[in-house]
PDB file of C-alpha atoms in Angstrom:
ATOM      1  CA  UNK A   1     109.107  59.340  87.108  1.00 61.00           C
ATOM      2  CA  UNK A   2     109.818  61.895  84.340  1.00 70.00           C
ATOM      3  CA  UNK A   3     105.884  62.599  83.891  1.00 71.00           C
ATOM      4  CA  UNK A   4     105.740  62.774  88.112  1.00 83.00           C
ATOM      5  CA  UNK A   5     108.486  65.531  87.695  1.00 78.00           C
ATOM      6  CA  UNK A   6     107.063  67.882  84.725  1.00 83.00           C
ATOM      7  CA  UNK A   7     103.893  68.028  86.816  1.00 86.00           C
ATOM      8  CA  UNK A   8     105.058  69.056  89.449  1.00 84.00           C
ATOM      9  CA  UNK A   9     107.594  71.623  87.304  1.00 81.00           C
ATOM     10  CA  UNK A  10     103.749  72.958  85.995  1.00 85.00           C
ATOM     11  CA  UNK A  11     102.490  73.202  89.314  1.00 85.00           C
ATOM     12  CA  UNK A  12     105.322  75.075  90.786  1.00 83.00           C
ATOM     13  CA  UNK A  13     105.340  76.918  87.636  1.00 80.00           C
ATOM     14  CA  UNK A  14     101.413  77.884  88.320  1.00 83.00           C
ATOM     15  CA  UNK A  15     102.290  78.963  92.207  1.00 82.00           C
ATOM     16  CA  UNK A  16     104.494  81.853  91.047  1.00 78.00           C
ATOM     17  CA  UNK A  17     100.798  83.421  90.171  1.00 79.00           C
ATOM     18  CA  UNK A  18      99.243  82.589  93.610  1.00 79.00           C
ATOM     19  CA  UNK A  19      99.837  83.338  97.221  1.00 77.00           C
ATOM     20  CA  UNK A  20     102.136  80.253  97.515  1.00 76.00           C
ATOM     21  CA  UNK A  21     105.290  81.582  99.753  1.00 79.00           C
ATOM     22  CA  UNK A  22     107.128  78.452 100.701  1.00 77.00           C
ATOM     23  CA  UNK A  23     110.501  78.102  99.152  1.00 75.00           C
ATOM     24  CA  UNK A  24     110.785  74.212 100.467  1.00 76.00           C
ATOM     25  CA  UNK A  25     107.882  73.595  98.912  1.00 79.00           C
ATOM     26  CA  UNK A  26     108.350  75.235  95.684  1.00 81.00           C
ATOM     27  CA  UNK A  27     112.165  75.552  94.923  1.00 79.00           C
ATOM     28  CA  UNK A  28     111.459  77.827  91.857  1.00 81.00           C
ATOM     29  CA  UNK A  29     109.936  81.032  93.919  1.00 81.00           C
ATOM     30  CA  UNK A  30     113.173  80.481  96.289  1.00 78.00           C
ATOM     31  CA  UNK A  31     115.670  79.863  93.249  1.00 78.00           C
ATOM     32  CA  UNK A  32     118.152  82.675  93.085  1.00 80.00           C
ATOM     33  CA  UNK A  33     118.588  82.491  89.008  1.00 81.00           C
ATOM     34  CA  UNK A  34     115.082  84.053  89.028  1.00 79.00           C
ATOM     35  CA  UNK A  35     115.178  86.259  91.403  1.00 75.00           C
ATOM     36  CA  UNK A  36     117.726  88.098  90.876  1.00 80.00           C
ATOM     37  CA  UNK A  37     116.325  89.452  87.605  1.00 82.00           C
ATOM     38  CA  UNK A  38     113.055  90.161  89.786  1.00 81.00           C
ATOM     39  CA  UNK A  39     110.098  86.619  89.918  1.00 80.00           C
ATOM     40  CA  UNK A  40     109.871  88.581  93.512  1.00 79.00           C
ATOM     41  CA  UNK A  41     109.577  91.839  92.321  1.00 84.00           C
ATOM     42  CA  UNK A  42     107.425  90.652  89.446  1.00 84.00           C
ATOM     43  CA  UNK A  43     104.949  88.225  92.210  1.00 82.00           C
ATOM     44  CA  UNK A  44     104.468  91.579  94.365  1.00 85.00           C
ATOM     45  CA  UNK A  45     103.610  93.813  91.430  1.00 88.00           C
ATOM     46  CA  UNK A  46     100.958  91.152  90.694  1.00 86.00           C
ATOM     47  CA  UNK A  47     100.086  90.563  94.263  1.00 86.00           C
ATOM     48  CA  UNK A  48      99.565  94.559  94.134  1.00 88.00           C
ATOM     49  CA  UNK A  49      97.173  94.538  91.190  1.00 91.00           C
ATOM     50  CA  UNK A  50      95.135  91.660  92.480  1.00 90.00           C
ATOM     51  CA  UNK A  51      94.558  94.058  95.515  1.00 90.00           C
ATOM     52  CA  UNK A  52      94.069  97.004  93.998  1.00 91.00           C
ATOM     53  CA  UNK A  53      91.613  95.206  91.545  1.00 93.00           C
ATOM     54  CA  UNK A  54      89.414  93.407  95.085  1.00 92.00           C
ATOM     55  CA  UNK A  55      89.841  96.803  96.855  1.00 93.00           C
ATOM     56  CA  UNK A  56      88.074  98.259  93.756  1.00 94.00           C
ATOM     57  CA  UNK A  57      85.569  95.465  93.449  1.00 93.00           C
ATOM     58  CA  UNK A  58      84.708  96.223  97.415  1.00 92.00           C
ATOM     59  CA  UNK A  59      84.831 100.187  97.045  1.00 92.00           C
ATOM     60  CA  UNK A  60      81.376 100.672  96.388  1.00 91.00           C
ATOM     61  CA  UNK A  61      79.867 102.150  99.646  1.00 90.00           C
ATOM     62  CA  UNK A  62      83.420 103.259 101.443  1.00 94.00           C
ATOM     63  CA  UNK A  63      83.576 106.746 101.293  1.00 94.00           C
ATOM     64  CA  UNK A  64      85.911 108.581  98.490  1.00 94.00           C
ATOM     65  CA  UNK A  65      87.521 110.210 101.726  1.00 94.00           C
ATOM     66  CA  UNK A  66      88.620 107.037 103.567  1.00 95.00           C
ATOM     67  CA  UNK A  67      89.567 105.309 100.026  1.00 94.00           C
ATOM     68  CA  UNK A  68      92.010 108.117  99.599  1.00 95.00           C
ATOM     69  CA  UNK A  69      93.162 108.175 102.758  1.00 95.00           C
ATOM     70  CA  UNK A  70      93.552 104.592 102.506  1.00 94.00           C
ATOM     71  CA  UNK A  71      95.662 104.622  98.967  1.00 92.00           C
ATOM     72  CA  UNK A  72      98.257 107.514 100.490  1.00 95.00           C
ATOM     73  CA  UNK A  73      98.525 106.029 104.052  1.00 94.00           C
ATOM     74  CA  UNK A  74      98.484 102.458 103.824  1.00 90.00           C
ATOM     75  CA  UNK A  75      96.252 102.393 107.077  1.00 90.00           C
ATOM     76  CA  UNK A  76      92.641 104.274 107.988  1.00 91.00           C
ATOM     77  CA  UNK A  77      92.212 106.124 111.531  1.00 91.00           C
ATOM     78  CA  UNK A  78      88.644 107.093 111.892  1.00 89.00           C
ATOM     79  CA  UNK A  79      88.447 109.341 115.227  1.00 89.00           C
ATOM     80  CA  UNK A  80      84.825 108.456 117.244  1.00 88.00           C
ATOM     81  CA  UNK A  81      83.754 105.900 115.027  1.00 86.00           C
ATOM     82  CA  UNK A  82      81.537 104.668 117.617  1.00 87.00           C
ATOM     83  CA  UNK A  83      78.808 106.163 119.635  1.00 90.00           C
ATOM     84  CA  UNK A  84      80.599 107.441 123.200  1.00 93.00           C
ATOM     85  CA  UNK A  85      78.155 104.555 124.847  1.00 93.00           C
ATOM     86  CA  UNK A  86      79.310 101.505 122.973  1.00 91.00           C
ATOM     87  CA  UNK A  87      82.903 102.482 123.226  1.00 92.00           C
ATOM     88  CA  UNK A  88      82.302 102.588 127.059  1.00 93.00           C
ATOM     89  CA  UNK A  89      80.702  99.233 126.781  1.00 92.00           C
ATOM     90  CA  UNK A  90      83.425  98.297 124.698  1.00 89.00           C
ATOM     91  CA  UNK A  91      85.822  99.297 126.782  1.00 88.00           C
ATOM     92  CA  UNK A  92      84.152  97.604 130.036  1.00 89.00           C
ATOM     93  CA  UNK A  93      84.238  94.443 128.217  1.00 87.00           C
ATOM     94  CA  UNK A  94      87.579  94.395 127.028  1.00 81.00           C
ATOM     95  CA  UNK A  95      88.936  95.002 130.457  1.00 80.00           C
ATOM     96  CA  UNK A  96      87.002  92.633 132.456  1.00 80.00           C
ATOM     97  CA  UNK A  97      85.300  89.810 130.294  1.00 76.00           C
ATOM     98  CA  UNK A  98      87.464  89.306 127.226  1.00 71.00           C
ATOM     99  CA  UNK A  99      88.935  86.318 126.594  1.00 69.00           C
ATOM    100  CA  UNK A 100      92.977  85.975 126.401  1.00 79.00           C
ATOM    101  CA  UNK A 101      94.292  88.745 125.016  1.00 81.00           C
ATOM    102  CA  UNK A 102      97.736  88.576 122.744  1.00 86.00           C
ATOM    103  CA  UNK A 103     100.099  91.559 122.636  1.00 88.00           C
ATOM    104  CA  UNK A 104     102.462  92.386 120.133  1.00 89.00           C
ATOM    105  CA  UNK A 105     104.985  95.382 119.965  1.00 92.00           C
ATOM    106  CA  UNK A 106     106.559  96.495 116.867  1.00 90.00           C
ATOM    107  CA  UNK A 107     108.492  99.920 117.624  1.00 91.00           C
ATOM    108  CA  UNK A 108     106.344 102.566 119.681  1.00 90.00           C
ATOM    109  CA  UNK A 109     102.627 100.143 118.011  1.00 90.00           C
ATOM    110  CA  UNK A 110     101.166  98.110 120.070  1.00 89.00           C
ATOM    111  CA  UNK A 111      98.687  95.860 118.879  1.00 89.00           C
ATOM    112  CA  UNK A 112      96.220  93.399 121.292  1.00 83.00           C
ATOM    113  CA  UNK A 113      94.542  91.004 119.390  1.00 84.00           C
ATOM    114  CA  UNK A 114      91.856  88.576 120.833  1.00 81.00           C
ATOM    115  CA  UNK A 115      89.839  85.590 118.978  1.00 81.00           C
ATOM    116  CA  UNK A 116      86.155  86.588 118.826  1.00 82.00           C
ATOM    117  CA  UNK A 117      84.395  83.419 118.116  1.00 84.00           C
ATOM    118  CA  UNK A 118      80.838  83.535 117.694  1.00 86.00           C
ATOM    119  CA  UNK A 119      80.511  81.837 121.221  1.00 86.00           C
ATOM    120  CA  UNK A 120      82.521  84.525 122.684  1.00 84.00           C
ATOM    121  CA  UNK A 121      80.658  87.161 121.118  1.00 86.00           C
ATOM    122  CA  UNK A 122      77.022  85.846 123.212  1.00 88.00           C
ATOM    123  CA  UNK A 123      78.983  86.968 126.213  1.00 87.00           C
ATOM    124  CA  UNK A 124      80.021  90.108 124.933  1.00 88.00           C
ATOM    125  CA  UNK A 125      77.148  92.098 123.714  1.00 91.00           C
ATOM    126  CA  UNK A 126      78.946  95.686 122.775  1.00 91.00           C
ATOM    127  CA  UNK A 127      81.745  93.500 120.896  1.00 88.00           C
ATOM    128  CA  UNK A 128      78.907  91.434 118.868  1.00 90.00           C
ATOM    129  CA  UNK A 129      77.466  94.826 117.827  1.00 90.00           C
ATOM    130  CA  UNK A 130      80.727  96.020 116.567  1.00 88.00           C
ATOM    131  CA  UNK A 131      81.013  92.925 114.947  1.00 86.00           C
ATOM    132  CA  UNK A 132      77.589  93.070 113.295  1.00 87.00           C
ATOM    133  CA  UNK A 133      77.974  96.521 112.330  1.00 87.00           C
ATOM    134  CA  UNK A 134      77.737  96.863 108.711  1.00 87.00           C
ATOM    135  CA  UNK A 135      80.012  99.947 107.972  1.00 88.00           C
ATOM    136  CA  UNK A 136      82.837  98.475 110.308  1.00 88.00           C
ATOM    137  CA  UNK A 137      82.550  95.254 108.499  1.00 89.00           C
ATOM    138  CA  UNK A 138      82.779  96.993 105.123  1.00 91.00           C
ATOM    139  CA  UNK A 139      85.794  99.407 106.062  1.00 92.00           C
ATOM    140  CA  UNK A 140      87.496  95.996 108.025  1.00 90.00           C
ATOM    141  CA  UNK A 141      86.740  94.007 103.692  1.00 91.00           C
ATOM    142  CA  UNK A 142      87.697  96.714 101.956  1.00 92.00           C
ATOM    143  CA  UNK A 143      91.404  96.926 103.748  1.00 91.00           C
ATOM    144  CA  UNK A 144      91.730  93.644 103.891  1.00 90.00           C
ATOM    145  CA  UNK A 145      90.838  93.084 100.125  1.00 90.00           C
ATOM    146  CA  UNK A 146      89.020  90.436 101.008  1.00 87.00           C
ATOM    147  CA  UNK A 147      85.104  89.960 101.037  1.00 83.00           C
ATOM    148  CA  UNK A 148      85.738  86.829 103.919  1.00 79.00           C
ATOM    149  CA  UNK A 149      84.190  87.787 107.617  1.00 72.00           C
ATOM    150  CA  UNK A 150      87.453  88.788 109.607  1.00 62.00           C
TER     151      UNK A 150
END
C-alpha cells in the first residue's frame, strides 16, 4: 500500500511539468501550501516557455511581421487574406450548407465555431480549400503552438 502511494506521489509529482489541470485528480497542483508561494505561477511560466520554444520551432516561413504582431497582440488579424472569390464562396457556404453552427459571446466577440470533418469538407469545396491552404494552415500551427491539423 505504501509503494501504491509513493507512485502515485511521483506521478503527481511529474504532472506539475505537464498540461495536467485536474485538482481531483492530482491533489498536489490544487494544494494551497504550494500555491500560495506560486507551483501556479511557476506551471504557467513553464507552460509559457514551452510555447514560446514550439512557436519558435514553427516560425520558420511566418512572416517577421505577423510573428511580431503576434508576440505584442496575443491574436493575428490579417485583412483580405483570401482572394474576394473564395471569400464569396466561403461565405455562400457558410450561410446555406454548413453544418450546425455553435455561437459563443464573450463581451462585444462573437465567435461561431463549426466541426469540419473531412466528410463535411467533400460538400464544401471553398471551405476544403481553406482548409488545404498551406499558409492558413501554417499561421492556424504557429498560434496554436502546435504542429497537429486543427
Amino acid at each position: 500500500m505504501k509503494q501504491n502511494m509513493f507512485v502515485k506521489y511521483l506521478i503527481w509529482i511529474a504532472e506539475i511539468f505537464t498540461e495536467a489541470k485536474s485538482f481531483e485528480a492530482n491533489p498536489i497542483l490544487g494544494n494551497r501550501l504550494l500555491n500560495r508561494p506560486g507551483l501556479h505561477v511557476l506551471r504557467v511560466v513553464i507552460a509559457r516557455l514551452i510555447t514560446g520554444f514550439r512557436r519558435w520551432i514553427l516560425s520558420w516561413n511566418i512572416s517577421s511581421a505577423h510573428r511580431r504582431e503576434f508576440r505584442q497582440k496575443d491574436y493575428l488579424r490579417i485583412s483580405n487574406a483570401l482572394p474576394p472569390e473564395l471569400f464569396k464562396r466561403l461565405q455562400d457556404e457558410g450561410e446555406h450548407c454548413w453544418p450546425e453552427i455553435r455561437e459563443f459571446i464573450q463581451g462585444n466577440t462573437t465567435t461561431r465555431i463549426t466541426f469540419l470533418d473531412q466528410e463535411a469538407l467533400k460538400q464544401l469545396p471553398a471551405a476544403r480549400m481553406l482548409c488545404e491552404s498551406s499558409s492558413i494552415r501554417d499561421l492556424l500551427t504557429y498560434v496554436a503552438s502546435t504542429a497537429i491539423r486543427p
